[in-house]
Amino acid sequence: MTDARRARLHEELSIESRRYLAAYVLFNQALADHLGMHPTDVQALSLLTAAPGPLTVKQIADMTGLTTGSATRLVDRLERGGYVVRVPDQQDRRRVLVTPVADRVARVTAVWDELGQAWQTLLDGHTEDELEVITRHMRQAHDLSHDQMRHLRSRPKPD
């Protein structure tokens, strides 16, 4: 591959990545509006249901980049909505775990499942090798994004 072609592909990917990320943020807002939720709450609920088990508020704060105070308010909203419950940690009674409520989360999952058919159709157009590349890219992009968020939070804000 020539340097010029690679530079053009990088530029094209940069533009398409920005368009994709903006579309996802706007989609998340539309989904949250549809469900009567805050967009951050929708994403936190998504992360909670993807976790292997219940999480502490501190873990939710770390995962989302929120302060523990903001994460506590987020969990308060989700609890008021019936999406999560707080339960004492059986291993450490000083800790409280946030657990999704399956019946209430099903409300959100039903919307995701309905919209997911279109995503499945989109992915069906790819070979297994392409799906592996896409998956690897998404995993690496996730890790890089979290590294960059930590870096940004460690820097002073511009004037």
PDB file of C-alpha atoms in Angstrom:
ATOM      1  CA  MET A   1       0.000   0.000   0.000  1.00  0.00           C
ATOM      2  CA  THR A   2       1.374   3.395  -0.950  1.00  0.00           C
ATOM      3  CA  ASP A   3       1.880   6.137   1.629  1.00  0.00           C
ATOM      4  CA  ALA A   4      -0.625   8.329  -0.236  1.00  0.00           C
ATOM      5  CA  ARG A   5      -3.287   5.604  -0.236  1.00  0.00           C
ATOM      6  CA  ARG A   6      -2.699   4.874   3.458  1.00  0.00           C
ATOM      7  CA  ALA A   7      -2.955   8.604   4.295  1.00  0.00           C
ATOM      8  CA  ARG A   8      -6.211   8.829   2.318  1.00  0.00           C
ATOM      9  CA  LEU A   9      -7.617   5.770   4.122  1.00  0.00           C
ATOM     10  CA  HIS A  10      -6.636   7.220   7.514  1.00  0.00           C
ATOM     11  CA  GLU A  11      -8.387  10.483   6.650  1.00  0.00           C
ATOM     12  CA  GLU A  12     -11.498   8.652   5.422  1.00  0.00           C
ATOM     13  CA  LEU A  13     -11.550   6.493   8.560  1.00  0.00           C
ATOM     14  CA  SER A  14     -11.153   9.565  10.747  1.00  0.00           C
ATOM     15  CA  ILE A  15     -14.158  11.239   9.113  1.00  0.00           C
ATOM     16  CA  GLU A  16     -16.303   8.095   9.238  1.00  0.00           C
ATOM     17  CA  SER A  17     -15.330   7.472  12.878  1.00  0.00           C
ATOM     18  CA  ARG A  18     -16.444  10.980  13.848  1.00  0.00           C
ATOM     19  CA  ARG A  19     -19.708  10.506  11.957  1.00  0.00           C
ATOM     20  CA  TYR A  20     -20.281   7.094  13.611  1.00  0.00           C
ATOM     21  CA  LEU A  21     -19.565   8.374  17.115  1.00  0.00           C
ATOM     22  CA  ALA A  22     -21.818  11.406  16.642  1.00  0.00           C
ATOM     23  CA  ALA A  23     -24.588   9.186  15.279  1.00  0.00           C
ATOM     24  CA  TYR A  24     -24.250   6.867  18.286  1.00  0.00           C
ATOM     25  CA  VAL A  25     -24.417   9.752  20.765  1.00  0.00           C
ATOM     26  CA  LEU A  26     -27.507  11.108  19.004  1.00  0.00           C
ATOM     27  CA  PHE A  27     -29.040   7.608  18.871  1.00  0.00           C
ATOM     28  CA  ASN A  28     -28.390   7.189  22.595  1.00  0.00           C
ATOM     29  CA  GLN A  29     -30.170  10.490  23.234  1.00  0.00           C
ATOM     30  CA  ALA A  30     -33.140   9.397  21.107  1.00  0.00           C
ATOM     31  CA  LEU A  31     -33.286   6.062  22.953  1.00  0.00           C
ATOM     32  CA  ALA A  32     -33.108   7.795  26.329  1.00  0.00           C
ATOM     33  CA  ASP A  33     -35.844  10.243  25.273  1.00  0.00           C
ATOM     34  CA  HIS A  34     -37.997   7.323  24.096  1.00  0.00           C
ATOM     35  CA  LEU A  35     -37.574   5.571  27.449  1.00  0.00           C
ATOM     36  CA  GLY A  36     -37.912   8.745  29.533  1.00  0.00           C
ATOM     37  CA  MET A  37     -34.389   8.322  30.896  1.00  0.00           C
ATOM     38  CA  HIS A  38     -31.172  10.340  31.018  1.00  0.00           C
ATOM     39  CA  PRO A  39     -28.640   9.281  28.327  1.00  0.00           C
ATOM     40  CA  THR A  40     -25.957   8.600  30.952  1.00  0.00           C
ATOM     41  CA  ASP A  41     -28.401   6.360  32.816  1.00  0.00           C
ATOM     42  CA  VAL A  42     -29.067   4.334  29.656  1.00  0.00           C
ATOM     43  CA  GLN A  43     -25.343   3.796  29.119  1.00  0.00           C
ATOM     44  CA  ALA A  44     -24.710   2.964  32.777  1.00  0.00           C
ATOM     45  CA  LEU A  45     -27.529   0.428  32.667  1.00  0.00           C
ATOM     46  CA  SER A  46     -26.013  -1.055  29.513  1.00  0.00           C
ATOM     47  CA  LEU A  47     -22.633  -1.369  31.235  1.00  0.00           C
ATOM     48  CA  LEU A  48     -24.229  -2.828  34.373  1.00  0.00           C
ATOM     49  CA  THR A  49     -26.006  -5.524  32.397  1.00  0.00           C
ATOM     50  CA  ALA A  50     -22.796  -6.336  30.489  1.00  0.00           C
ATOM     51  CA  ALA A  51     -20.827  -6.778  33.732  1.00  0.00           C
ATOM     52  CA  PRO A  52     -20.302 -10.329  35.014  1.00  0.00           C
ATOM     53  CA  GLY A  53     -22.048  -9.490  38.283  1.00  0.00           C
ATOM     54  CA  PRO A  54     -23.300  -6.692  40.540  1.00  0.00           C
ATOM     55  CA  LEU A  55     -21.087  -3.627  40.922  1.00  0.00           C
ATOM     56  CA  THR A  56     -20.371  -1.122  43.665  1.00  0.00           C
ATOM     57  CA  VAL A  57     -21.087   2.574  43.138  1.00  0.00           C
ATOM     58  CA  LYS A  58     -17.308   3.109  43.089  1.00  0.00           C
ATOM     59  CA  GLN A  59     -16.963   0.581  40.247  1.00  0.00           C
ATOM     60  CA  ILE A  60     -19.773   2.336  38.370  1.00  0.00           C
ATOM     61  CA  ALA A  61     -17.995   5.658  38.913  1.00  0.00           C
ATOM     62  CA  ASP A  62     -14.731   4.219  37.593  1.00  0.00           C
ATOM     63  CA  MET A  63     -16.467   2.621  34.611  1.00  0.00           C
ATOM     64  CA  THR A  64     -18.328   5.786  33.613  1.00  0.00           C
ATOM     65  CA  GLY A  65     -15.768   8.400  34.626  1.00  0.00           C
ATOM     66  CA  LEU A  66     -18.254  10.012  36.988  1.00  0.00           C
ATOM     67  CA  THR A  67     -17.368  11.132  40.479  1.00  0.00           C
ATOM     68  CA  THR A  68     -18.654   8.842  43.216  1.00  0.00           C
ATOM     69  CA  GLY A  69     -21.203  11.531  44.128  1.00  0.00           C
ATOM     70  CA  SER A  70     -22.509  11.698  40.552  1.00  0.00           C
ATOM     71  CA  ALA A  71     -22.504   7.898  40.301  1.00  0.00           C
ATOM     72  CA  THR A  72     -24.520   7.740  43.529  1.00  0.00           C
ATOM     73  CA  ARG A  73     -27.104  10.135  42.044  1.00  0.00           C
ATOM     74  CA  LEU A  74     -27.176   8.034  38.853  1.00  0.00           C
ATOM     75  CA  VAL A  75     -27.824   4.878  40.893  1.00  0.00           C
ATOM     76  CA  ASP A  76     -30.485   6.773  42.880  1.00  0.00           C
ATOM     77  CA  ARG A  77     -32.282   7.615  39.607  1.00  0.00           C
ATOM     78  CA  LEU A  78     -32.018   4.038  38.338  1.00  0.00           C
ATOM     79  CA  GLU A  79     -33.289   2.741  41.685  1.00  0.00           C
ATOM     80  CA  ARG A  80     -36.246   5.163  41.657  1.00  0.00           C
ATOM     81  CA  GLY A  81     -37.050   3.948  38.135  1.00  0.00           C
ATOM     82  CA  GLY A  82     -36.975   0.347  39.346  1.00  0.00           C
ATOM     83  CA  TYR A  83     -34.018  -0.582  37.106  1.00  0.00           C
ATOM     84  CA  VAL A  84     -31.633  -1.514  39.940  1.00  0.00           C
ATOM     85  CA  VAL A  85     -31.637  -2.439  43.601  1.00  0.00           C
ATOM     86  CA  ARG A  86     -28.941  -1.999  46.198  1.00  0.00           C
ATOM     87  CA  VAL A  87     -28.097  -5.162  48.116  1.00  0.00           C
ATOM     88  CA  PRO A  88     -25.522  -5.778  50.855  1.00  0.00           C
ATOM     89  CA  ASP A  89     -22.382  -7.544  49.658  1.00  0.00           C
ATOM     90  CA  GLN A  90     -22.389 -11.014  51.211  1.00  0.00           C
ATOM     91  CA  GLN A  91     -18.550 -11.063  51.290  1.00  0.00           C
ATOM     92  CA  ASP A  92     -18.167  -7.594  52.826  1.00  0.00           C
ATOM     93  CA  ARG A  93     -21.208  -6.268  54.705  1.00  0.00           C
ATOM     94  CA  ARG A  94     -19.786  -2.725  54.589  1.00  0.00           C
ATOM     95  CA  ARG A  95     -20.230  -2.645  50.812  1.00  0.00           C
ATOM     96  CA  VAL A  96     -23.408  -2.301  48.829  1.00  0.00           C
ATOM     97  CA  LEU A  97     -23.798  -3.836  45.380  1.00  0.00           C
ATOM     98  CA  VAL A  98     -25.943  -2.427  42.613  1.00  0.00           C
ATOM     99  CA  THR A  99     -27.913  -5.158  40.874  1.00  0.00           C
ATOM    100  CA  PRO A 100     -30.049  -4.743  37.732  1.00  0.00           C
ATOM    101  CA  VAL A 101     -33.717  -5.714  38.061  1.00  0.00           C
ATOM    102  CA  ALA A 102     -34.341  -8.147  35.207  1.00  0.00           C
ATOM    103  CA  ASP A 103     -38.054  -7.407  34.707  1.00  0.00           C
ATOM    104  CA  ARG A 104     -37.486  -3.649  34.493  1.00  0.00           C
ATOM    105  CA  VAL A 105     -34.331  -3.947  32.382  1.00  0.00           C
ATOM    106  CA  ALA A 106     -36.383  -6.039  29.945  1.00  0.00           C
ATOM    107  CA  ARG A 107     -38.176  -2.792  29.027  1.00  0.00           C
ATOM    108  CA  VAL A 108     -34.910  -1.376  27.702  1.00  0.00           C
ATOM    109  CA  THR A 109     -33.784  -4.700  26.240  1.00  0.00           C
ATOM    110  CA  ALA A 110     -37.012  -4.979  24.236  1.00  0.00           C
ATOM    111  CA  VAL A 111     -36.202  -1.706  22.466  1.00  0.00           C
ATOM    112  CA  TRP A 112     -32.596  -2.825  21.876  1.00  0.00           C
ATOM    113  CA  ASP A 113     -33.785  -6.184  20.524  1.00  0.00           C
ATOM    114  CA  GLU A 114     -36.205  -4.523  18.127  1.00  0.00           C
ATOM    115  CA  LEU A 115     -33.499  -2.234  16.783  1.00  0.00           C
ATOM    116  CA  GLY A 116     -30.879  -4.985  16.909  1.00  0.00           C
ATOM    117  CA  GLN A 117     -32.370  -6.815  13.953  1.00  0.00           C
ATOM    118  CA  ALA A 118     -31.147  -4.065  11.640  1.00  0.00           C
ATOM    119  CA  TRP A 119     -27.669  -4.314  13.173  1.00  0.00           C
ATOM    120  CA  GLN A 120     -27.706  -8.079  12.693  1.00  0.00           C
ATOM    121  CA  THR A 121     -28.590  -7.605   9.028  1.00  0.00           C
ATOM    122  CA  LEU A 122     -25.716  -5.136   8.676  1.00  0.00           C
ATOM    123  CA  LEU A 123     -23.280  -7.590  10.301  1.00  0.00           C
ATOM    124  CA  ASP A 124     -24.552 -10.508   8.214  1.00  0.00           C
ATOM    125  CA  GLY A 125     -22.980  -8.771   5.217  1.00  0.00           C
ATOM    126  CA  HIS A 126     -19.492  -9.395   6.644  1.00  0.00           C
ATOM    127  CA  THR A 127     -17.303 -12.482   6.526  1.00  0.00           C
ATOM    128  CA  GLU A 128     -16.148 -14.128   9.758  1.00  0.00           C
ATOM    129  CA  ASP A 129     -12.657 -12.684   9.197  1.00  0.00           C
ATOM    130  CA  GLU A 130     -14.129  -9.190   8.828  1.00  0.00           C
ATOM    131  CA  LEU A 131     -16.198  -9.662  11.999  1.00  0.00           C
ATOM    132  CA  GLU A 132     -13.021 -10.619  13.866  1.00  0.00           C
ATOM    133  CA  VAL A 133     -11.302  -7.440  12.622  1.00  0.00           C
ATOM    134  CA  ILE A 134     -14.297  -5.285  13.583  1.00  0.00           C
ATOM    135  CA  THR A 135     -14.479  -6.912  17.020  1.00  0.00           C
ATOM    136  CA  ARG A 136     -10.742  -6.472  17.604  1.00  0.00           C
ATOM    137  CA  HIS A 137     -10.971  -2.827  16.524  1.00  0.00           C
ATOM    138  CA  MET A 138     -13.932  -2.152  18.816  1.00  0.00           C
ATOM    139  CA  ARG A 139     -12.156  -3.776  21.786  1.00  0.00           C
ATOM    140  CA  GLN A 140      -8.974  -1.770  21.142  1.00  0.00           C
ATOM    141  CA  ALA A 141     -10.972   1.442  20.615  1.00  0.00           C
ATOM    142  CA  HIS A 142     -12.754   0.841  23.939  1.00  0.00           C
ATOM    143  CA  ASP A 143      -9.451   0.452  25.786  1.00  0.00           C
ATOM    144  CA  LEU A 144      -7.883   3.447  24.036  1.00  0.00           C
ATOM    145  CA  SER A 145     -10.936   5.608  24.796  1.00  0.00           C
ATOM    146  CA  HIS A 146     -10.692   4.785  28.505  1.00  0.00           C
ATOM    147  CA  ASP A 147      -6.967   5.577  28.512  1.00  0.00           C
ATOM    148  CA  GLN A 148      -7.664   8.893  26.788  1.00  0.00           C
ATOM    149  CA  MET A 149     -10.477   9.740  29.229  1.00  0.00           C
ATOM    150  CA  ARG A 150      -8.122   9.137  32.176  1.00  0.00           C
ATOM    151  CA  HIS A 151      -5.504  11.321  30.489  1.00  0.00           C
ATOM    152  CA  LEU A 152      -7.994  14.142  29.850  1.00  0.00           C
ATOM    153  CA  ARG A 153      -9.274  14.035  33.427  1.00  0.00           C
ATOM    154  CA  SER A 154      -5.726  14.324  34.753  1.00  0.00           C
ATOM    155  CA  ARG A 155      -5.057  17.544  32.844  1.00  0.00           C
ATOM    156  CA  PRO A 156      -6.117  21.054  33.830  1.00  0.00           C
ATOM    157  CA  LYS A 157      -9.065  22.426  31.887  1.00  0.00           C
ATOM    158  CA  PRO A 158      -8.266  25.005  29.206  1.00  0.00           C
ATOM    159  CA  ASP A 159      -9.128  28.627  29.912  1.00  0.00           C
TER     160      ASP A 159
END
